[in-house]
Amino acid sequence: MTRGFYVTTPIYYINGNPHIGHAYTTIVADVLARTARTRGDAFFLTGTDEHGQKVADAAKAAGLDPQTWCDRLVPKWKQLFASFHVEYDDFIRTTEPRHERLVQRVFERLRENGDVYRGVYEGWYCSNDETFWLESKLIEGRCPNPECRREVEWLSEESWFFRLSKYNQPLLEHFRTHPNWVRPRSAYNEMMSMLEEGLEDFSISRAAFDWGIPIPGGGGVIYVWFDALLNYITALGWSEDDARFRRYWPATVQLIGKEIARFHTIIWPAILWSLGEKAPDLVFAHGWITLDGQKIGKSLGNAVDPETLVQRFGADAIRYFLLREGHFGSDFSYSEAKIAQRYNDELGNDLGNLVRRTLTMLARYRNGLVPQPGETRFGERFTELPKRVEEAIFNLQFRDALEEIWELVSALNREIDERKPWVLAKAGDEAALDALLYDLCEGIRWLAVMLAPFMPQKAGEIWEQLGLRTGLHGSWEQTLVWGGLGAQTQTAPSETPLFPRLEIAVA
Ligand SMILES: [Zn+2]
């Protein structure tokens, strides 16, 4: 059986409202999933991480019980993803029975095979990060997480441990033999040095609070990270729906933020191996979106309401900006002025104008009907383009993919400027004008197909303006053959520009 493409986002911790960083990761997964679907079977999972002390605290502060709190927040997250045109295949909540019962089953399996054992935990604990820290890692006695730096507390309790140390050597081996399984390189190197320093077993149960999945047989709840990581396989029905699980596991790409690389590339594969399952093919740690050099997040108080951005620029323009602005894997800075500039220049002037100019000329000279193709000046030149774009996307080089696509945008615009269809029309050179108009329309058709994963709504609008109904999301190999646009197709140009010009506020 061929394996389907499986992409996951981290499940989001719902101790507050979503911000642009959450939208970013989810949009990236959406672009991958949409592209993968043009080639066949794909599955895109996102969801929410609902257990743990911080959620319990946030609920308490709001005067709610944790479940009610989560039930009220989840629709906000789903709404956000919908407003960015994100089409996931499944949204898992860690409070769902389908997840909880399988987490308990994993716990029992590992207890049976000896990788989960009873011990006494004593150590420094940061309740904000829900993480135990070695004394040597503390900075001036405080939490070493640069985003936190809160006071840690000394905990001493009976606990269940996961035998992570047993996987130290296999992990080193895996990292050495799969040098690209963790990307970017900076994340790989950081994890490698943690492995070289040595791993210790860690506690996976909590007795101090009860907002979590109960440990089978009693004795507290399961550590929230142990619970959360398992969502990637519980959503597939691990141990219950074997056909489905084998179809998608191991995951093709697991997207994460770089701050949670340790959980996903050290602890996660160890748990999987303990279950006899494989590690994911690729874990990719993306960078942070910064605003004036500061990471955007709730704790910094500079969270930008993503819905406001959607209202101002439109969802597709934000999707475009987020994937075009930075190299995926690196930090990049964001500002409304930067978005407005790319919006006006690249989307409005380059792409929007190309569509508008072409369809206006087609209406003027050919009653809006696509002419017969003539001698093409583009077909051969761009034959390899879809392959290059696809490769860049699956290599998570989204910026490169968009730059490749823009080569065609620019080439088509240059063709209009240099060959001047209005001059051909005036000179009565009908064959040359037909050939030129056909190439322009066909080029725009190609653009719509390749842009569809990035800007699904705008690509759909372009498709409709070309007078096309089906096929936008089909296989690139079949759809992107130069000459695929039928002669005599009646185009339907819109009165409204694709990207109406914005007045740029100087920031
Ligand atoms: Zn902390």
Short mmCIF file of C-alpha atoms and ligand atoms in Angstrom, two decimals:
data_model
loop_
_atom_site.label_atom_id
_atom_site.label_comp_id
_atom_site.label_asym_id
_atom_site.label_seq_id
_atom_site.Cartn_x
_atom_site.Cartn_y
_atom_site.Cartn_z
CA MET A 1 0.00 0.00 0.00
CA THR A 2 1.37 3.41 -0.84
CA ARG A 3 1.58 5.71 2.08
CA GLY A 4 -0.49 8.89 2.12
CA PHE A 5 1.04 12.28 2.78
CA TYR A 6 0.56 13.16 6.43
CA VAL A 7 1.21 16.66 7.77
CA THR A 8 0.61 17.85 11.31
CA THR A 9 0.80 21.14 13.19
CA PRO A 10 1.53 21.18 16.89
CA ILE A 11 -1.72 21.02 18.81
CA TYR A 12 -2.22 24.46 20.26
CA TYR A 13 -2.25 25.07 23.97
CA ILE A 14 -5.48 26.88 24.71
CA ASN A 15 -4.70 28.93 27.74
CA GLY A 16 -5.65 31.98 25.68
CA ASN A 17 -6.69 33.28 22.28
CA PRO A 18 -4.86 32.39 19.08
CA HIS A 19 -2.33 34.81 17.59
CA ILE A 20 -0.69 35.21 14.20
CA GLY A 21 2.02 32.67 15.03
CA HIS A 22 -0.60 29.93 15.38
CA ALA A 23 -2.17 30.95 12.09
CA TYR A 24 1.27 30.85 10.44
CA THR A 25 2.06 27.21 11.29
CA THR A 26 -1.42 26.11 10.32
CA ILE A 27 -1.31 27.96 6.98
CA VAL A 28 2.02 26.31 6.17
CA ALA A 29 0.47 22.90 6.84
CA ASP A 30 -2.47 23.89 4.65
CA VAL A 31 -0.20 24.83 1.73
CA LEU A 32 1.58 21.48 2.02
CA ALA A 33 -1.67 19.53 2.29
CA ARG A 34 -3.27 21.34 -0.64
CA THR A 35 -0.24 20.68 -2.82
CA ALA A 36 -0.08 17.05 -1.71
CA ARG A 37 -3.76 16.55 -2.53
CA THR A 38 -3.07 17.43 -6.17
CA ARG A 39 -0.86 14.33 -6.23
CA GLY A 40 -3.06 11.95 -4.29
CA ASP A 41 -3.86 10.96 -0.77
CA ALA A 42 -3.12 13.50 1.97
CA PHE A 43 -4.15 13.99 5.56
CA PHE A 44 -3.76 17.23 7.51
CA LEU A 45 -4.18 17.21 11.27
CA THR A 46 -4.37 20.11 13.68
CA GLY A 47 -6.03 20.52 17.06
CA THR A 48 -5.85 21.74 20.61
CA ASP A 49 -3.89 20.72 23.68
CA GLU A 50 -6.32 21.13 26.54
CA HIS A 51 -4.85 19.59 29.67
CA GLY A 52 -2.35 20.78 32.23
CA GLN A 53 -1.84 23.33 34.93
CA LYS A 54 -1.86 26.42 32.73
CA VAL A 55 -5.23 25.61 31.19
CA ALA A 56 -6.64 24.85 34.65
CA ASP A 57 -5.27 28.17 35.92
CA ALA A 58 -6.65 30.16 32.98
CA ALA A 59 -10.06 28.56 33.46
CA LYS A 60 -9.99 29.30 37.17
CA ALA A 61 -9.10 32.93 36.53
CA ALA A 62 -12.10 33.14 34.20
CA GLY A 63 -14.33 31.56 36.83
CA LEU A 64 -14.95 28.44 34.74
CA ASP A 65 -14.26 24.77 35.06
CA PRO A 66 -11.50 23.68 32.66
CA GLN A 67 -13.75 21.74 30.29
CA THR A 68 -16.16 24.65 29.89
CA TRP A 69 -13.21 26.95 29.31
CA CYS A 70 -11.87 24.69 26.57
CA ASP A 71 -15.27 24.27 24.98
CA ARG A 72 -15.59 28.04 24.76
CA LEU A 73 -12.12 28.58 23.30
CA VAL A 74 -12.01 25.85 20.69
CA PRO A 75 -14.55 27.57 18.38
CA LYS A 76 -12.30 30.66 18.31
CA TRP A 77 -9.45 28.55 17.02
CA LYS A 78 -11.60 26.85 14.44
CA GLN A 79 -12.97 30.21 13.37
CA LEU A 80 -9.47 31.59 12.94
CA PHE A 81 -8.41 28.70 10.74
CA ALA A 82 -11.61 29.02 8.69
CA SER A 83 -11.04 32.71 8.12
CA PHE A 84 -7.60 31.87 6.70
CA HIS A 85 -9.17 29.28 4.35
CA VAL A 86 -7.45 26.44 6.12
CA GLU A 87 -8.89 23.06 5.22
CA TYR A 88 -7.71 20.47 7.72
CA ASP A 89 -8.89 16.88 7.55
CA ASP A 90 -9.16 16.47 11.30
CA PHE A 91 -9.11 18.67 14.38
CA ILE A 92 -8.27 16.72 17.49
CA ARG A 93 -8.93 17.85 21.04
CA THR A 94 -7.01 16.11 23.78
CA THR A 95 -10.14 16.05 25.96
CA GLU A 96 -11.93 13.83 23.45
CA PRO A 97 -12.56 10.22 24.51
CA ARG A 98 -10.96 8.93 21.28
CA HIS A 99 -7.69 10.51 22.42
CA GLU A 100 -7.91 9.86 26.15
CA ARG A 101 -8.55 6.14 25.93
CA LEU A 102 -5.59 5.63 23.56
CA VAL A 103 -3.25 7.70 25.72
CA GLN A 104 -4.17 5.44 28.61
CA ARG A 105 -3.54 2.42 26.40
CA VAL A 106 -0.08 3.74 25.49
CA PHE A 107 0.67 4.29 29.16
CA GLU A 108 -0.34 0.71 29.96
CA ARG A 109 1.70 -0.74 27.09
CA LEU A 110 4.79 1.11 28.23
CA ARG A 111 4.23 0.09 31.82
CA GLU A 112 4.01 -3.52 30.64
CA ASN A 113 7.20 -3.35 28.61
CA GLY A 114 9.07 -1.67 31.45
CA ASP A 115 9.69 1.70 29.84
CA VAL A 116 7.33 3.30 32.34
CA TYR A 117 8.26 2.57 35.94
CA ARG A 118 7.56 3.80 39.45
CA GLY A 119 10.06 6.04 41.23
CA VAL A 120 10.40 9.11 43.37
CA TYR A 121 10.76 12.39 41.68
CA GLU A 122 12.61 15.20 43.31
CA GLY A 123 13.60 18.21 41.34
CA TRP A 124 13.04 21.73 40.11
CA TYR A 125 9.76 22.29 38.36
CA CYS A 126 8.53 25.29 36.39
CA SER A 127 4.75 25.24 36.60
CA ASN A 128 4.49 27.79 33.79
CA ASP A 129 6.27 25.51 31.31
CA GLU A 130 5.18 22.33 33.06
CA THR A 131 8.77 21.21 32.78
CA PHE A 132 11.29 19.76 35.16
CA TRP A 133 14.72 21.33 34.93
CA LEU A 134 18.09 20.04 36.04
CA GLU A 135 19.72 22.18 38.69
CA SER A 136 22.62 22.78 36.31
CA LYS A 137 20.26 24.27 33.73
CA LEU A 138 18.71 26.89 36.03
CA ILE A 139 19.75 30.47 35.51
CA GLU A 140 20.24 32.26 38.80
CA GLY A 141 17.86 29.75 40.33
CA ARG A 142 15.12 30.51 37.82
CA CYS A 143 13.55 28.77 34.82
CA PRO A 144 16.09 28.74 31.96
CA ASN A 145 13.44 29.19 29.24
CA PRO A 146 14.20 32.70 27.91
CA GLU A 147 10.47 33.29 27.38
CA CYS A 148 9.73 32.46 31.00
CA ARG A 149 12.49 32.94 33.63
CA ARG A 150 9.98 32.43 36.40
CA GLU A 151 10.80 30.98 39.81
CA VAL A 152 10.95 27.23 39.92
CA GLU A 153 9.74 25.09 42.81
CA TRP A 154 11.21 21.99 44.43
CA LEU A 155 8.90 19.03 43.96
CA SER A 156 9.23 15.70 45.68
CA GLU A 157 6.67 13.06 44.92
CA GLU A 158 6.11 9.47 43.94
CA SER A 159 5.92 9.39 40.21
CA TRP A 160 5.84 7.32 37.04
CA PHE A 161 8.94 7.70 34.90
CA PHE A 162 9.60 7.19 31.23
CA ARG A 163 12.89 5.42 30.51
CA LEU A 164 14.23 8.02 28.11
CA SER A 165 17.86 7.20 28.94
CA LYS A 166 17.42 3.82 27.24
CA TYR A 167 16.85 5.63 23.94
CA ASN A 168 19.86 7.93 24.15
CA GLN A 169 22.02 5.68 21.99
CA PRO A 170 19.31 4.78 19.44
CA LEU A 171 18.51 8.49 19.11
CA LEU A 172 22.14 9.41 18.47
CA GLU A 173 22.25 6.63 15.90
CA HIS A 174 19.04 7.85 14.25
CA PHE A 175 20.27 11.43 14.10
CA ARG A 176 23.55 10.31 12.56
CA THR A 177 21.95 8.10 9.94
CA HIS A 178 19.11 10.55 9.14
CA PRO A 179 20.86 13.91 9.01
CA ASN A 180 17.81 15.57 7.45
CA TRP A 181 15.11 14.25 9.68
CA VAL A 182 15.21 17.38 11.84
CA ARG A 183 15.35 20.69 10.03
CA PRO A 184 16.56 23.37 9.88
CA ARG A 185 20.18 22.54 10.66
CA SER A 186 20.23 24.80 13.72
CA ALA A 187 17.52 22.69 15.37
CA TYR A 188 19.29 19.48 14.41
CA ASN A 189 22.56 20.67 15.92
CA GLU A 190 20.94 21.83 19.12
CA MET A 191 19.23 18.47 19.57
CA MET A 192 22.43 16.61 18.76
CA SER A 193 24.27 18.39 21.53
CA MET A 194 21.49 17.52 23.99
CA LEU A 195 21.86 13.88 22.98
CA GLU A 196 25.61 14.05 23.37
CA GLU A 197 25.24 15.50 26.85
CA GLY A 198 23.09 12.52 27.78
CA LEU A 199 19.41 11.97 28.53
CA GLU A 200 17.75 11.26 31.84
CA ASP A 201 14.50 9.48 32.53
CA PHE A 202 11.71 11.88 33.29
CA SER A 203 8.49 11.92 35.23
CA ILE A 204 5.30 11.46 33.24
CA SER A 205 2.75 11.63 36.02
CA ARG A 206 1.44 14.45 38.17
CA ALA A 207 -0.23 14.08 41.53
CA ALA A 208 -0.46 17.78 42.41
CA PHE A 209 -3.45 18.60 40.20
CA ASP A 210 -6.13 16.66 38.40
CA TRP A 211 -6.74 18.39 35.04
CA GLY A 212 -5.36 15.65 32.83
CA ILE A 213 -5.89 12.10 31.67
CA PRO A 214 -6.11 9.78 34.70
CA ILE A 215 -3.38 7.20 35.05
CA PRO A 216 -4.88 3.75 34.58
CA GLY A 217 -5.18 2.23 38.04
CA GLY A 218 -4.96 5.58 39.80
CA GLY A 219 -2.11 7.70 41.09
CA GLY A 220 -2.68 11.07 39.46
CA VAL A 221 -2.80 12.26 35.89
CA ILE A 222 -0.52 11.81 32.89
CA TYR A 223 2.02 14.58 32.20
CA VAL A 224 0.53 16.95 29.65
CA TRP A 225 3.36 16.62 27.12
CA PHE A 226 3.17 12.85 27.13
CA ASP A 227 -0.57 13.18 26.54
CA ALA A 228 -0.23 15.87 23.87
CA LEU A 229 2.46 14.24 21.71
CA LEU A 230 0.32 11.18 21.27
CA ASN A 231 -2.36 13.15 19.41
CA TYR A 232 -0.47 12.58 16.16
CA ILE A 233 -1.20 8.87 16.34
CA THR A 234 -4.44 8.80 18.33
CA ALA A 235 -6.08 10.91 15.62
CA LEU A 236 -5.20 8.19 13.12
CA GLY A 237 -6.75 5.56 15.34
CA TRP A 238 -3.53 3.89 16.45
CA SER A 239 -4.26 0.35 17.75
CA GLU A 240 -7.91 0.64 16.70
CA ASP A 241 -7.92 1.30 12.96
CA ASP A 242 -4.82 -0.37 11.71
CA ALA A 243 -5.46 0.19 8.00
CA ARG A 244 -5.86 3.91 8.50
CA PHE A 245 -2.88 4.13 10.81
CA ARG A 246 -0.58 2.29 8.38
CA ARG A 247 -1.80 4.48 5.56
CA TYR A 248 -0.44 7.65 7.17
CA TRP A 249 2.16 6.72 9.75
CA PRO A 250 5.02 7.63 9.91
CA ALA A 251 4.10 11.25 9.29
CA THR A 252 5.60 12.91 6.23
CA VAL A 253 6.08 16.30 7.89
CA GLN A 254 5.53 17.39 11.47
CA LEU A 255 5.65 21.16 11.78
CA ILE A 256 6.65 22.63 15.10
CA GLY A 257 7.95 25.83 16.62
CA LYS A 258 11.62 25.68 17.45
CA GLU A 259 10.91 26.04 21.20
CA ILE A 260 9.32 22.58 21.28
CA ALA A 261 11.96 20.73 19.25
CA ARG A 262 13.18 18.76 22.26
CA PHE A 263 9.76 17.22 22.83
CA HIS A 264 9.25 16.36 19.18
CA THR A 265 12.67 15.09 18.19
CA ILE A 266 13.91 13.42 21.37
CA ILE A 267 10.98 12.41 23.56
CA TRP A 268 8.51 11.73 20.74
CA PRO A 269 10.60 9.24 18.74
CA ALA A 270 11.55 7.47 21.99
CA ILE A 271 7.88 6.98 22.88
CA LEU A 272 7.15 5.79 19.35
CA TRP A 273 9.99 3.30 19.41
CA SER A 274 8.87 2.01 22.77
CA LEU A 275 5.52 1.28 21.08
CA GLY A 276 7.26 -0.40 18.18
CA GLU A 277 6.34 2.42 15.78
CA LYS A 278 8.56 4.49 13.51
CA ALA A 279 9.74 8.06 13.99
CA PRO A 280 8.26 10.63 11.61
CA ASP A 281 10.07 11.25 8.31
CA LEU A 282 10.67 14.92 9.03
CA VAL A 283 10.24 17.32 11.93
CA PHE A 284 10.59 20.89 10.79
CA ALA A 285 11.03 23.64 13.37
CA HIS A 286 9.96 26.97 11.96
CA GLY A 287 11.21 30.31 13.17
CA TRP A 288 9.37 32.99 15.03
CA ILE A 289 7.49 35.89 13.62
CA THR A 290 8.79 38.96 15.36
CA LEU A 291 7.44 42.43 15.72
CA ASP A 292 10.25 44.92 16.20
CA GLY A 293 12.54 42.01 16.96
CA GLN A 294 10.34 40.55 19.69
CA LYS A 295 8.68 37.19 19.39
CA ILE A 296 4.96 37.53 19.03
CA GLY A 297 3.12 35.76 21.77
CA LYS A 298 0.59 36.17 24.47
CA SER A 299 3.15 36.51 27.22
CA LEU A 300 4.81 39.51 25.58
CA GLY A 301 1.55 41.38 25.33
CA ASN A 302 2.12 42.25 21.68
CA ALA A 303 -0.18 39.64 20.22
CA VAL A 304 -1.74 40.80 16.99
CA ASP A 305 -5.32 39.83 16.44
CA PRO A 306 -5.13 37.84 13.20
CA GLU A 307 -8.76 38.58 12.37
CA THR A 308 -7.92 42.28 12.15
CA LEU A 309 -5.26 41.49 9.56
CA VAL A 310 -7.73 39.42 7.57
CA GLN A 311 -10.18 42.30 7.55
CA ARG A 312 -7.57 44.76 6.40
CA PHE A 313 -5.69 42.75 3.78
CA GLY A 314 -7.76 39.66 3.09
CA ALA A 315 -6.83 36.15 4.17
CA ASP A 316 -5.02 35.20 0.97
CA ALA A 317 -2.77 38.24 1.07
CA ILE A 318 -1.72 37.36 4.62
CA ARG A 319 -1.11 33.76 3.60
CA TYR A 320 1.03 35.04 0.74
CA PHE A 321 2.95 37.44 2.96
CA LEU A 322 3.70 34.87 5.65
CA LEU A 323 5.13 32.42 3.13
CA ARG A 324 6.91 34.97 0.97
CA GLU A 325 8.50 37.19 3.57
CA GLY A 326 10.89 34.87 5.39
CA HIS A 327 12.80 31.72 4.55
CA PHE A 328 10.89 28.98 6.28
CA GLY A 329 12.85 27.94 9.35
CA SER A 330 14.24 31.41 10.06
CA ASP A 331 12.76 34.19 12.14
CA PHE A 332 11.30 37.06 10.21
CA SER A 333 9.83 40.34 11.20
CA TYR A 334 6.35 41.45 10.42
CA SER A 335 4.67 44.83 10.20
CA GLU A 336 1.53 46.12 8.58
CA ALA A 337 3.64 48.38 6.37
CA LYS A 338 5.58 45.36 5.08
CA ILE A 339 2.39 43.48 4.32
CA ALA A 340 0.93 46.54 2.59
CA GLN A 341 4.01 46.90 0.44
CA ARG A 342 4.00 43.30 -0.79
CA TYR A 343 0.26 43.55 -1.24
CA ASN A 344 0.45 46.61 -3.46
CA ASP A 345 3.60 45.68 -5.37
CA GLU A 346 3.47 41.95 -5.87
CA LEU A 347 -0.20 41.12 -5.56
CA GLY A 348 -1.75 44.33 -6.88
CA ASN A 349 0.72 45.55 -9.49
CA ASP A 350 2.28 42.30 -10.64
CA LEU A 351 -0.42 39.67 -10.41
CA GLY A 352 -3.68 41.60 -10.20
CA ASN A 353 -2.77 43.93 -13.02
CA LEU A 354 -1.63 41.10 -15.25
CA VAL A 355 -5.04 39.45 -14.98
CA ARG A 356 -6.88 42.71 -15.43
CA ARG A 357 -4.86 43.91 -18.42
CA THR A 358 -5.06 40.58 -20.17
CA LEU A 359 -8.79 40.11 -19.77
CA THR A 360 -9.51 43.73 -20.69
CA MET A 361 -7.55 43.35 -23.94
CA LEU A 362 -9.21 40.03 -24.62
CA ALA A 363 -12.61 41.69 -24.18
CA ARG A 364 -11.63 44.57 -26.44
CA TYR A 365 -10.02 42.60 -29.27
CA ARG A 366 -11.68 39.18 -29.11
CA ASN A 367 -15.04 39.71 -27.35
CA GLY A 368 -13.63 37.96 -24.30
CA LEU A 369 -13.13 34.67 -26.16
CA VAL A 370 -9.85 32.83 -25.81
CA PRO A 371 -8.33 32.67 -29.32
CA GLN A 372 -6.70 29.71 -31.04
CA PRO A 373 -3.16 29.13 -29.79
CA GLY A 374 -0.44 30.17 -32.18
CA GLU A 375 3.29 29.85 -32.00
CA THR A 376 4.00 29.97 -28.26
CA ARG A 377 6.86 31.89 -26.76
CA PHE A 378 6.28 30.36 -23.35
CA GLY A 379 5.49 26.66 -23.51
CA GLU A 380 9.01 25.37 -23.67
CA ARG A 381 10.48 28.01 -21.46
CA PHE A 382 8.27 27.14 -18.53
CA THR A 383 7.82 23.38 -18.95
CA GLU A 384 9.97 22.69 -15.90
CA LEU A 385 8.42 25.39 -13.74
CA PRO A 386 5.66 23.34 -12.05
CA LYS A 387 8.18 20.66 -11.11
CA ARG A 388 10.49 23.26 -9.59
CA VAL A 389 7.65 24.89 -7.66
CA GLU A 390 6.40 21.56 -6.36
CA GLU A 391 9.90 20.55 -5.33
CA ALA A 392 10.39 23.79 -3.45
CA ILE A 393 7.05 23.36 -1.66
CA PHE A 394 7.75 19.77 -0.57
CA ASN A 395 11.19 20.90 0.48
CA LEU A 396 9.44 23.55 2.62
CA GLN A 397 11.12 26.37 0.71
CA PHE A 398 7.95 28.35 0.24
CA ARG A 399 9.65 31.60 -0.48
CA ASP A 400 11.60 29.99 -3.32
CA ALA A 401 8.40 28.45 -4.66
CA LEU A 402 6.70 31.85 -4.80
CA GLU A 403 9.76 33.43 -6.38
CA GLU A 404 9.70 30.75 -9.07
CA ILE A 405 6.01 31.43 -9.71
CA TRP A 406 6.75 35.14 -9.93
CA GLU A 407 9.19 34.47 -12.78
CA LEU A 408 6.17 33.59 -14.85
CA VAL A 409 4.19 36.59 -13.57
CA SER A 410 7.05 38.88 -14.60
CA ALA A 411 7.60 37.17 -17.94
CA LEU A 412 3.94 37.62 -18.86
CA ASN A 413 3.92 41.26 -17.80
CA ARG A 414 7.10 41.86 -19.80
CA GLU A 415 5.52 40.24 -22.81
CA ILE A 416 2.66 42.74 -22.70
CA ASP A 417 5.01 45.68 -22.24
CA GLU A 418 7.40 44.65 -24.98
CA ARG A 419 5.07 43.26 -27.62
CA LYS A 420 2.30 45.80 -27.09
CA PRO A 421 -0.89 43.98 -28.13
CA TRP A 422 -2.50 47.35 -28.95
CA VAL A 423 0.18 47.92 -31.61
CA LEU A 424 -0.41 44.45 -33.08
CA ALA A 425 -4.14 45.18 -33.13
CA LYS A 426 -3.64 48.51 -34.83
CA ALA A 427 -1.33 46.93 -37.42
CA GLY A 428 -3.93 44.22 -38.07
CA ASP A 429 -1.48 41.45 -37.22
CA GLU A 430 -4.26 39.11 -36.12
CA ALA A 431 -2.22 35.89 -35.98
CA ALA A 432 0.43 37.45 -33.76
CA LEU A 433 -2.25 39.02 -31.57
CA ASP A 434 -4.08 35.67 -31.21
CA ALA A 435 -0.86 33.91 -30.27
CA LEU A 436 0.04 36.56 -27.75
CA LEU A 437 -3.39 36.74 -26.11
CA TYR A 438 -3.52 32.96 -25.92
CA ASP A 439 -0.12 32.78 -24.23
CA LEU A 440 -1.17 35.40 -21.70
CA CYS A 441 -4.41 33.60 -20.81
CA GLU A 442 -2.68 30.25 -20.66
CA GLY A 443 0.05 31.68 -18.45
CA ILE A 444 -2.58 33.06 -16.09
CA ARG A 445 -4.23 29.64 -15.99
CA TRP A 446 -0.92 28.14 -14.93
CA LEU A 447 -0.52 30.80 -12.27
CA ALA A 448 -3.94 30.04 -10.80
CA VAL A 449 -3.09 26.34 -10.49
CA MET A 450 0.30 26.90 -8.87
CA LEU A 451 -0.99 29.64 -6.58
CA ALA A 452 -4.04 27.67 -5.45
CA PRO A 453 -2.28 26.07 -2.45
CA PHE A 454 -1.05 29.50 -1.34
CA MET A 455 -4.07 31.66 -2.15
CA PRO A 456 -7.02 29.32 -2.62
CA GLN A 457 -9.67 32.01 -2.80
CA LYS A 458 -7.86 34.35 -5.19
CA ALA A 459 -6.80 31.43 -7.38
CA GLY A 460 -10.47 30.45 -7.54
CA GLU A 461 -11.42 33.98 -8.58
CA ILE A 462 -8.79 33.98 -11.33
CA TRP A 463 -10.09 30.59 -12.48
CA GLU A 464 -13.63 31.92 -12.69
CA GLN A 465 -12.54 35.04 -14.54
CA LEU A 466 -10.87 32.77 -17.09
CA GLY A 467 -14.27 31.16 -17.53
CA LEU A 468 -13.12 27.86 -16.07
CA ARG A 469 -15.11 25.75 -13.65
CA THR A 470 -13.30 22.58 -12.76
CA GLY A 471 -9.74 21.38 -12.59
CA LEU A 472 -8.11 24.05 -10.45
CA HIS A 473 -7.07 21.52 -7.84
CA GLY A 474 -6.22 18.67 -10.17
CA SER A 475 -2.90 16.99 -10.78
CA TRP A 476 -0.30 19.49 -11.96
CA GLU A 477 1.17 16.94 -14.29
CA GLN A 478 -2.08 16.68 -16.17
CA THR A 479 -3.33 20.25 -15.80
CA LEU A 480 -0.13 22.13 -16.48
CA VAL A 481 0.48 21.20 -20.09
CA TRP A 482 0.92 24.34 -22.16
CA GLY A 483 -2.06 24.63 -24.47
CA GLY A 484 -4.53 23.11 -22.02
CA LEU A 485 -6.78 26.16 -22.09
CA GLY A 486 -9.52 25.58 -24.65
CA ALA A 487 -9.90 28.03 -27.54
CA GLN A 488 -13.27 29.82 -27.52
CA THR A 489 -13.46 29.73 -23.72
CA GLN A 490 -15.65 32.67 -22.73
CA THR A 491 -13.82 34.66 -20.07
CA ALA A 492 -15.64 36.58 -17.36
CA PRO A 493 -13.51 39.48 -16.17
CA SER A 494 -14.54 41.01 -12.87
CA GLU A 495 -15.21 44.69 -12.32
CA THR A 496 -13.38 44.59 -9.01
CA PRO A 497 -9.60 44.24 -9.05
CA LEU A 498 -8.24 41.08 -7.44
CA PHE A 499 -6.23 43.16 -5.00
CA PRO A 500 -7.69 46.68 -4.73
CA ARG A 501 -4.94 49.15 -3.97
CA LEU A 502 -4.29 50.00 -0.32
CA GLU A 503 -3.11 53.29 1.01
CA ILE A 504 0.11 52.48 2.83
CA ALA A 505 0.40 53.82 6.32
CA VAL A 506 4.02 54.70 6.86
CA ALA A 507 5.13 52.77 9.91
ZN ZN B 1 9.43 28.47 32.90
#
